[in-house]
CSV table of N, CA and C in Angstrom, one decimal:
chain,number,residue,atom,x,y,z
A,111,UNK,N,31.9,-77.6,-20.7
A,111,UNK,CA,31.3,-78.9,-20.5
A,111,UNK,C,30.0,-79.0,-21.4
A,112,UNK,N,29.9,-80.1,-22.1
A,112,UNK,CA,28.8,-80.4,-23.0
A,112,UNK,C,27.6,-80.7,-22.1
A,113,UNK,N,26.4,-80.1,-22.5
A,113,UNK,CA,25.2,-80.4,-21.8
A,113,UNK,C,24.7,-81.8,-22.1
A,114,UNK,N,23.9,-82.3,-21.2
A,114,UNK,CA,23.3,-83.6,-21.4
A,114,UNK,C,22.4,-83.6,-22.7
A,115,UNK,N,22.5,-84.8,-23.4
A,115,UNK,CA,21.7,-84.9,-24.6
A,115,UNK,C,20.2,-85.0,-24.2
A,116,UNK,N,19.3,-84.4,-25.0
A,116,UNK,CA,17.9,-84.5,-24.8
A,116,UNK,C,17.3,-85.7,-25.4
A,117,UNK,N,16.6,-86.5,-24.6
A,117,UNK,CA,16.1,-87.8,-25.0
A,117,UNK,C,14.6,-87.8,-24.7
A,118,UNK,N,13.8,-88.4,-25.7
A,118,UNK,CA,12.4,-88.7,-25.4
A,118,UNK,C,12.2,-90.2,-25.5
A,119,UNK,N,11.7,-90.7,-24.3
A,119,UNK,CA,11.4,-92.1,-24.2
A,119,UNK,C,9.9,-92.3,-24.3
A,120,UNK,N,9.5,-93.2,-25.2
A,120,UNK,CA,8.0,-93.4,-25.4
A,120,UNK,C,7.6,-94.8,-25.2
A,121,UNK,N,6.7,-95.0,-24.3
A,121,UNK,CA,6.2,-96.3,-24.0
A,121,UNK,C,4.8,-96.2,-23.3
A,122,UNK,N,4.0,-97.2,-23.3
A,122,UNK,CA,2.7,-97.1,-22.7
A,122,UNK,C,2.8,-97.7,-21.2
A,123,UNK,N,3.9,-98.2,-20.8
A,123,UNK,CA,4.1,-98.8,-19.5
A,123,UNK,C,4.7,-97.7,-18.6
A,124,UNK,N,3.9,-97.1,-17.7
A,124,UNK,CA,4.3,-96.0,-16.8
A,124,UNK,C,5.4,-96.5,-15.9
A,125,UNK,N,5.4,-97.8,-15.5
A,125,UNK,CA,6.4,-98.3,-14.6
A,125,UNK,C,7.8,-98.3,-15.3
A,126,UNK,N,7.8,-98.7,-16.5
A,126,UNK,CA,9.1,-98.7,-17.3
A,126,UNK,C,9.6,-97.3,-17.4
A,127,UNK,N,8.7,-96.3,-17.7
A,127,UNK,CA,9.1,-94.9,-17.9
A,127,UNK,C,9.7,-94.4,-16.6
A,128,UNK,N,9.0,-94.7,-15.5
A,128,UNK,CA,9.5,-94.2,-14.2
A,128,UNK,C,10.9,-94.8,-13.8
A,129,UNK,N,11.0,-96.1,-14.1
A,129,UNK,CA,12.3,-96.8,-13.8
A,129,UNK,C,13.4,-96.2,-14.7
A,130,UNK,N,13.1,-96.0,-16.0
A,130,UNK,CA,14.1,-95.4,-16.9
A,130,UNK,C,14.5,-94.0,-16.4
A,131,UNK,N,13.6,-93.2,-16.0
A,131,UNK,CA,13.9,-91.9,-15.6
A,131,UNK,C,14.8,-91.9,-14.4
A,132,UNK,N,14.5,-92.8,-13.5
A,132,UNK,CA,15.3,-93.0,-12.2
A,132,UNK,C,16.8,-93.4,-12.6
A,133,UNK,N,16.9,-94.3,-13.5
A,133,UNK,CA,18.3,-94.8,-13.9
A,133,UNK,C,19.1,-93.9,-14.8
A,134,UNK,N,18.4,-93.3,-15.7
A,134,UNK,CA,19.1,-92.5,-16.8
A,134,UNK,C,19.3,-91.0,-16.5
A,135,UNK,N,18.6,-90.5,-15.5
A,135,UNK,CA,18.6,-89.0,-15.3
A,135,UNK,C,19.9,-88.4,-15.0
A,136,UNK,N,20.8,-89.2,-14.5
A,136,UNK,CA,22.2,-88.7,-14.2
A,136,UNK,C,23.0,-88.5,-15.5
A,137,UNK,N,22.6,-89.2,-16.6
A,137,UNK,CA,23.4,-89.2,-17.8
A,137,UNK,C,22.8,-88.4,-18.9
A,138,UNK,N,21.5,-88.3,-19.0
A,138,UNK,CA,20.9,-87.7,-20.1
A,138,UNK,C,19.7,-86.8,-19.6
A,139,UNK,N,19.3,-85.8,-20.4
A,139,UNK,CA,18.1,-85.0,-20.1
A,139,UNK,C,16.9,-85.8,-20.6
A,140,UNK,N,16.3,-86.6,-19.8
A,140,UNK,CA,15.2,-87.5,-20.2
A,140,UNK,C,13.9,-86.9,-20.1
A,141,UNK,N,13.1,-87.0,-21.1
A,141,UNK,CA,11.7,-86.6,-21.1
A,141,UNK,C,10.9,-87.9,-21.5
A,142,UNK,N,9.7,-88.1,-20.9
A,142,UNK,CA,9.0,-89.3,-21.2
A,142,UNK,C,7.6,-88.9,-21.8
A,143,UNK,N,7.0,-89.9,-22.6
A,143,UNK,CA,5.7,-89.8,-23.1
A,143,UNK,C,5.0,-91.1,-23.1
A,144,UNK,N,3.8,-91.1,-22.6
A,144,UNK,CA,3.0,-92.4,-22.5
A,144,UNK,C,2.2,-92.5,-23.8
A,145,UNK,N,2.9,-93.1,-24.8
A,145,UNK,CA,2.2,-93.4,-26.1
A,145,UNK,C,2.7,-92.4,-27.2
A,146,UNK,N,2.3,-92.8,-28.4
A,146,UNK,CA,2.8,-92.1,-29.6
A,146,UNK,C,2.2,-90.7,-29.8
A,147,UNK,N,0.9,-90.6,-29.5
A,147,UNK,CA,0.2,-89.3,-29.6
A,147,UNK,C,0.8,-88.3,-28.6
A,148,UNK,N,1.1,-88.7,-27.4
A,148,UNK,CA,1.7,-87.8,-26.4
A,148,UNK,C,3.1,-87.4,-26.9
A,149,UNK,N,3.8,-88.4,-27.5
A,149,UNK,CA,5.2,-88.1,-28.0
A,149,UNK,C,5.2,-87.1,-29.1
A,150,UNK,N,4.2,-87.2,-30.0
A,150,UNK,CA,4.1,-86.2,-31.1
A,150,UNK,C,3.8,-84.8,-30.5
A,151,UNK,N,3.0,-84.7,-29.5
A,151,UNK,CA,2.7,-83.5,-28.8
A,151,UNK,C,3.9,-82.9,-28.2
A,152,UNK,N,4.7,-83.7,-27.5
A,152,UNK,CA,6.0,-83.2,-26.9
A,152,UNK,C,7.0,-82.7,-28.0
A,153,UNK,N,7.0,-83.5,-29.1
A,153,UNK,CA,7.9,-83.1,-30.2
A,153,UNK,C,7.5,-81.8,-30.8
A,154,UNK,N,6.2,-81.5,-30.9
A,154,UNK,CA,5.7,-80.3,-31.5
A,154,UNK,C,5.9,-79.1,-30.5
A,155,UNK,N,5.8,-79.4,-29.2
A,155,UNK,CA,5.9,-78.3,-28.2
A,155,UNK,C,7.2,-77.9,-27.7
A,156,UNK,N,8.2,-78.8,-27.9
A,156,UNK,CA,9.6,-78.6,-27.3
A,156,UNK,C,10.6,-78.4,-28.4
A,157,UNK,N,11.8,-78.0,-27.8
A,157,UNK,CA,13.0,-78.0,-28.7
A,157,UNK,C,13.3,-79.4,-29.2
A,158,UNK,N,14.0,-79.5,-30.3
A,158,UNK,CA,14.2,-80.8,-30.8
A,158,UNK,C,14.9,-81.7,-29.9
A,159,UNK,N,14.6,-83.0,-29.9
A,159,UNK,CA,15.3,-84.0,-29.1
A,159,UNK,C,16.4,-84.6,-30.0
A,160,UNK,N,17.5,-85.0,-29.3
A,160,UNK,CA,18.6,-85.6,-30.0
A,160,UNK,C,18.3,-87.1,-30.3
A,161,UNK,N,17.6,-87.8,-29.4
A,161,UNK,CA,17.3,-89.2,-29.6
A,161,UNK,C,15.8,-89.4,-29.1
A,162,UNK,N,15.1,-90.3,-29.9
A,162,UNK,CA,13.8,-90.7,-29.5
A,162,UNK,C,13.9,-92.3,-29.4
A,163,UNK,N,13.5,-92.8,-28.3
A,163,UNK,CA,13.4,-94.2,-28.0
A,163,UNK,C,12.0,-94.6,-27.9
A,164,UNK,N,11.5,-95.5,-28.7
A,164,UNK,CA,10.1,-95.9,-28.7
A,164,UNK,C,9.9,-97.4,-28.6
A,165,UNK,N,8.8,-97.7,-27.9
A,165,UNK,CA,8.3,-99.1,-27.8
A,165,UNK,C,7.5,-99.3,-29.1
A,166,UNK,N,7.2,-100.6,-29.5
A,166,UNK,CA,6.4,-100.9,-30.7
A,166,UNK,C,4.9,-101.0,-30.3
A,167,UNK,N,4.6,-101.8,-29.3
A,167,UNK,CA,3.2,-102.1,-29.0
A,167,UNK,C,2.6,-101.1,-28.0
A,168,UNK,N,2.0,-100.1,-28.6
A,168,UNK,CA,1.3,-99.1,-27.8
A,168,UNK,C,-0.2,-99.0,-28.3
A,169,UNK,N,-1.1,-98.8,-27.4
A,169,UNK,CA,-2.5,-98.8,-27.9
A,169,UNK,C,-2.9,-97.7,-28.8
A,170,UNK,N,-2.3,-96.5,-28.7
A,170,UNK,CA,-2.8,-95.4,-29.6
A,170,UNK,C,-2.1,-95.3,-30.9
A,171,UNK,N,-0.9,-95.8,-31.0
A,171,UNK,CA,-0.1,-95.7,-32.2
A,171,UNK,C,1.1,-96.7,-32.1
A,172,UNK,N,1.3,-97.5,-33.1
A,172,UNK,CA,2.4,-98.4,-33.1
A,172,UNK,C,3.8,-97.6,-33.2
A,173,UNK,N,4.8,-98.2,-32.6
A,173,UNK,CA,6.1,-97.5,-32.6
A,173,UNK,C,6.6,-97.3,-34.0
A,174,UNK,N,6.5,-98.2,-34.9
A,174,UNK,CA,7.0,-98.0,-36.3
A,174,UNK,C,6.3,-96.9,-36.9
A,175,UNK,N,5.0,-96.7,-36.7
A,175,UNK,CA,4.3,-95.5,-37.2
A,175,UNK,C,4.8,-94.2,-36.6
A,176,UNK,N,5.1,-94.2,-35.3
A,176,UNK,CA,5.6,-93.0,-34.7
A,176,UNK,C,7.0,-92.7,-35.3
A,177,UNK,N,7.9,-93.7,-35.4
A,177,UNK,CA,9.2,-93.5,-35.9
A,177,UNK,C,9.2,-93.0,-37.3
A,178,UNK,N,8.3,-93.5,-38.1
A,178,UNK,CA,8.2,-93.0,-39.5
A,178,UNK,C,7.8,-91.6,-39.5
A,179,UNK,N,6.9,-91.1,-38.7
A,179,UNK,CA,6.5,-89.7,-38.7
A,179,UNK,C,7.6,-88.9,-38.2
A,180,UNK,N,8.3,-89.3,-37.2
A,180,UNK,CA,9.5,-88.6,-36.6
A,180,UNK,C,10.6,-88.5,-37.7
A,181,UNK,N,10.8,-89.5,-38.4
A,181,UNK,CA,11.8,-89.6,-39.5
A,181,UNK,C,11.4,-88.5,-40.6
A,182,UNK,N,10.2,-88.3,-40.9
A,182,UNK,CA,9.8,-87.4,-41.9
A,182,UNK,C,9.8,-85.9,-41.4
A,183,UNK,N,9.4,-85.7,-40.1
A,183,UNK,CA,9.2,-84.4,-39.6
A,183,UNK,C,10.4,-83.8,-38.9
A,184,UNK,N,11.2,-84.7,-38.2
A,184,UNK,CA,12.4,-84.4,-37.5
A,184,UNK,C,13.5,-85.3,-37.9
A,185,UNK,N,14.0,-85.2,-39.1
A,185,UNK,CA,14.9,-86.2,-39.6
A,185,UNK,C,16.3,-86.3,-38.9
A,186,UNK,N,16.7,-85.3,-38.2
A,186,UNK,CA,18.0,-85.5,-37.5
A,186,UNK,C,17.9,-86.0,-36.1
A,187,UNK,N,16.6,-86.2,-35.6
A,187,UNK,CA,16.4,-86.9,-34.4
A,187,UNK,C,16.7,-88.4,-34.6
A,188,UNK,N,17.7,-88.9,-33.8
A,188,UNK,CA,18.1,-90.3,-33.9
A,188,UNK,C,17.0,-91.2,-33.3
A,189,UNK,N,16.6,-92.2,-34.0
A,189,UNK,CA,15.5,-93.0,-33.6
A,189,UNK,C,15.9,-94.5,-33.2
A,190,UNK,N,15.4,-94.9,-32.1
A,190,UNK,CA,15.8,-96.2,-31.5
A,190,UNK,C,14.5,-96.9,-31.2
A,191,UNK,N,14.4,-98.2,-31.6
A,191,UNK,CA,13.2,-99.0,-31.2
A,191,UNK,C,13.6,-99.9,-30.1
A,192,UNK,N,12.8,-99.9,-29.0
A,192,UNK,CA,13.0,-100.7,-27.8
A,192,UNK,C,11.7,-101.5,-27.6
A,193,UNK,N,11.7,-102.8,-27.8
A,193,UNK,CA,10.5,-103.5,-27.8
A,193,UNK,C,10.7,-105.0,-27.4
A,194,UNK,N,9.6,-105.5,-26.8
A,194,UNK,CA,9.6,-106.9,-26.5
A,194,UNK,C,9.1,-107.7,-27.6
A,195,UNK,N,8.6,-107.0,-28.7
A,195,UNK,CA,8.1,-107.6,-29.9
A,195,UNK,C,9.2,-107.8,-30.9
A,196,UNK,N,10.0,-108.9,-30.8
A,196,UNK,CA,11.2,-109.0,-31.6
A,196,UNK,C,11.0,-109.9,-32.9
A,197,UNK,N,9.8,-109.8,-33.5
A,197,UNK,CA,9.5,-110.5,-34.7
A,197,UNK,C,10.1,-109.8,-35.9
A,198,UNK,N,10.3,-110.5,-37.0
A,198,UNK,CA,11.0,-109.9,-38.1
A,198,UNK,C,10.1,-108.8,-38.7
A,199,UNK,N,8.8,-108.9,-38.7
A,199,UNK,CA,8.0,-107.8,-39.3
A,199,UNK,C,8.2,-106.5,-38.6
A,200,UNK,N,8.3,-106.5,-37.3
A,200,UNK,CA,8.5,-105.3,-36.5
A,200,UNK,C,9.8,-104.7,-36.8
A,201,UNK,N,10.9,-105.5,-36.9
A,201,UNK,CA,12.2,-105.0,-37.3
A,201,UNK,C,12.2,-104.4,-38.7
A,202,UNK,N,11.6,-105.1,-39.6
A,202,UNK,CA,11.5,-104.6,-41.0
A,202,UNK,C,10.8,-103.2,-41.0
A,203,UNK,N,9.7,-103.1,-40.4
A,203,UNK,CA,8.9,-101.8,-40.4
A,203,UNK,C,9.7,-100.7,-39.7
A,204,UNK,N,10.4,-101.0,-38.6
A,204,UNK,CA,11.2,-100.0,-37.9
A,204,UNK,C,12.4,-99.5,-38.8
A,205,UNK,N,13.0,-100.5,-39.5
A,205,UNK,CA,14.2,-100.1,-40.3
A,205,UNK,C,13.7,-99.4,-41.6
A,206,UNK,N,12.8,-100.0,-42.3
A,206,UNK,CA,12.4,-99.5,-43.6
A,206,UNK,C,11.6,-98.2,-43.5
A,207,UNK,N,10.7,-98.1,-42.6
A,207,UNK,CA,9.8,-96.9,-42.5
A,207,UNK,C,10.3,-95.9,-41.5
A,208,UNK,N,10.8,-96.4,-40.4
A,208,UNK,CA,11.3,-95.4,-39.3
A,208,UNK,C,12.7,-95.1,-39.4
A,209,UNK,N,13.5,-95.7,-40.3
A,209,UNK,CA,14.9,-95.4,-40.5
A,209,UNK,C,15.6,-95.4,-39.2
A,210,UNK,N,15.5,-96.4,-38.4
A,210,UNK,CA,16.0,-96.4,-37.0
A,210,UNK,C,17.6,-96.6,-37.0
A,211,UNK,N,18.1,-96.2,-35.9
A,211,UNK,CA,19.6,-96.2,-35.7
A,211,UNK,C,19.9,-97.6,-35.0
A,212,UNK,N,19.0,-98.0,-34.0
A,212,UNK,CA,19.2,-99.2,-33.3
A,212,UNK,C,17.9,-99.9,-33.0
A,213,UNK,N,18.0,-101.2,-32.9
A,213,UNK,CA,16.8,-102.0,-32.5
A,213,UNK,C,17.2,-102.8,-31.3
A,214,UNK,N,16.5,-102.5,-30.1
A,214,UNK,CA,16.8,-103.2,-28.9
A,214,UNK,C,15.7,-104.0,-28.4
A,215,UNK,N,15.9,-105.2,-27.8
A,215,UNK,CA,14.9,-106.0,-27.3
A,215,UNK,C,14.7,-105.8,-25.8
A,216,UNK,N,13.4,-105.9,-25.3
A,216,UNK,CA,13.1,-105.9,-23.9
A,216,UNK,C,13.2,-107.3,-23.4
A,217,UNK,N,13.6,-107.6,-22.3
A,217,UNK,CA,14.2,-106.6,-21.3
A,217,UNK,C,15.6,-106.2,-21.8
A,218,UNK,N,15.9,-105.0,-21.5
A,218,UNK,CA,17.2,-104.4,-22.0
A,218,UNK,C,17.9,-103.9,-20.7
A,219,UNK,N,19.2,-104.3,-20.6
A,219,UNK,CA,19.9,-103.8,-19.4
A,219,UNK,C,20.1,-102.3,-19.5
A,220,UNK,N,20.1,-101.6,-18.4
A,220,UNK,CA,20.3,-100.1,-18.4
A,220,UNK,C,21.6,-99.7,-19.1
A,221,UNK,N,22.6,-100.4,-18.9
A,221,UNK,CA,23.9,-100.1,-19.6
A,221,UNK,C,23.8,-100.2,-21.1
A,222,UNK,N,23.1,-101.2,-21.6
A,222,UNK,CA,22.9,-101.3,-23.0
A,222,UNK,C,22.1,-100.2,-23.6
A,223,UNK,N,21.0,-99.8,-22.9
A,223,UNK,CA,20.2,-98.8,-23.3
A,223,UNK,C,20.9,-97.4,-23.3
A,224,UNK,N,21.6,-97.2,-22.2
A,224,UNK,CA,22.4,-95.9,-22.2
A,224,UNK,C,23.5,-95.9,-23.2
A,225,UNK,N,24.1,-97.0,-23.5
A,225,UNK,CA,25.2,-97.0,-24.6
A,225,UNK,C,24.5,-96.7,-25.9
A,226,UNK,N,23.4,-97.3,-26.2
A,226,UNK,CA,22.7,-97.0,-27.5
A,226,UNK,C,22.3,-95.5,-27.6
A,227,UNK,N,21.8,-95.0,-26.5
A,227,UNK,CA,21.4,-93.6,-26.5
A,227,UNK,C,22.6,-92.6,-26.7
A,228,UNK,N,23.7,-92.9,-26.0
A,228,UNK,CA,24.8,-92.0,-26.2
A,228,UNK,C,25.4,-92.2,-27.6
A,229,UNK,N,25.4,-93.3,-28.2
A,229,UNK,CA,25.8,-93.5,-29.6
A,229,UNK,C,24.9,-92.8,-30.5
A,230,UNK,N,23.6,-92.8,-30.2
A,230,UNK,CA,22.6,-92.1,-30.9
A,230,UNK,C,22.8,-90.6,-30.9
A,231,UNK,N,23.2,-90.1,-29.7
A,231,UNK,CA,23.5,-88.7,-29.6
A,231,UNK,C,24.6,-88.3,-30.5
A,232,UNK,N,25.7,-89.1,-30.5
A,232,UNK,CA,26.8,-88.8,-31.4
A,232,UNK,C,26.3,-88.8,-32.8
A,233,UNK,N,25.5,-89.7,-33.2
A,233,UNK,CA,24.9,-89.8,-34.6
A,233,UNK,C,24.1,-88.5,-34.8
A,234,UNK,N,23.3,-88.1,-33.9
A,234,UNK,CA,22.5,-86.8,-34.0
A,234,UNK,C,23.5,-85.6,-34.2
A,235,UNK,N,24.5,-85.6,-33.4
A,235,UNK,CA,25.5,-84.5,-33.6
A,235,UNK,C,26.1,-84.4,-35.0
A,236,UNK,N,26.4,-85.6,-35.5
A,236,UNK,CA,26.9,-85.6,-36.9
A,236,UNK,C,25.9,-85.1,-37.9
A,237,UNK,N,24.7,-85.6,-37.8
A,237,UNK,CA,23.6,-85.1,-38.7
A,237,UNK,C,23.4,-83.6,-38.5
A,238,UNK,N,23.4,-83.1,-37.3
A,238,UNK,CA,23.1,-81.7,-37.1
A,238,UNK,C,24.3,-80.9,-37.7
A,239,UNK,N,25.5,-81.3,-37.5
A,239,UNK,CA,26.7,-80.6,-38.1
A,239,UNK,C,26.6,-80.6,-39.6
A,240,UNK,N,26.2,-81.8,-40.2
A,240,UNK,CA,26.1,-81.9,-41.6
A,240,UNK,C,25.0,-80.9,-42.2
A,241,UNK,N,23.9,-80.9,-41.5
A,241,UNK,CA,22.8,-80.0,-41.9
A,241,UNK,C,23.3,-78.5,-41.8
A,242,UNK,N,24.0,-78.2,-40.8
A,242,UNK,CA,24.5,-76.8,-40.6
A,242,UNK,C,25.4,-76.4,-41.8
A,243,UNK,N,26.3,-77.4,-42.1
A,243,UNK,CA,27.2,-77.1,-43.2
A,243,UNK,C,26.5,-76.9,-44.6
A,244,UNK,N,25.5,-77.7,-44.8
A,244,UNK,CA,24.7,-77.6,-46.0
A,244,UNK,C,23.9,-76.3,-46.1
A,245,UNK,N,23.5,-75.8,-45.0
A,245,UNK,CA,22.7,-74.6,-45.0
A,245,UNK,C,23.6,-73.4,-45.1
């Protein structure tokens, strides 16, 4: 049996993180971080995550900035933007700098988020397999 995929959900809204953990814990191995700096610390301290889901508007670091750094340092971690900020500039920054896999708008139904995460995990598995073949 395949183990649950490791996910890091990043947002500055503690209520959203708690709700997501309650809803998604049955399906994925979910870790949470309140903000970009906390997310980078978790990424540094833990085994690689299959998928990172990040909000855009956080006080310590914008989501696009976090996604860009994750793209550079952990390139096979699949990146998803989940934000209430659905303007074109945010989407462009997330795609061009963060090389995201999906862009989701808040509010997002749990089924839609879970579907994007599971598809992101499949994408991560493909990238990890490709990397292993090349090495």
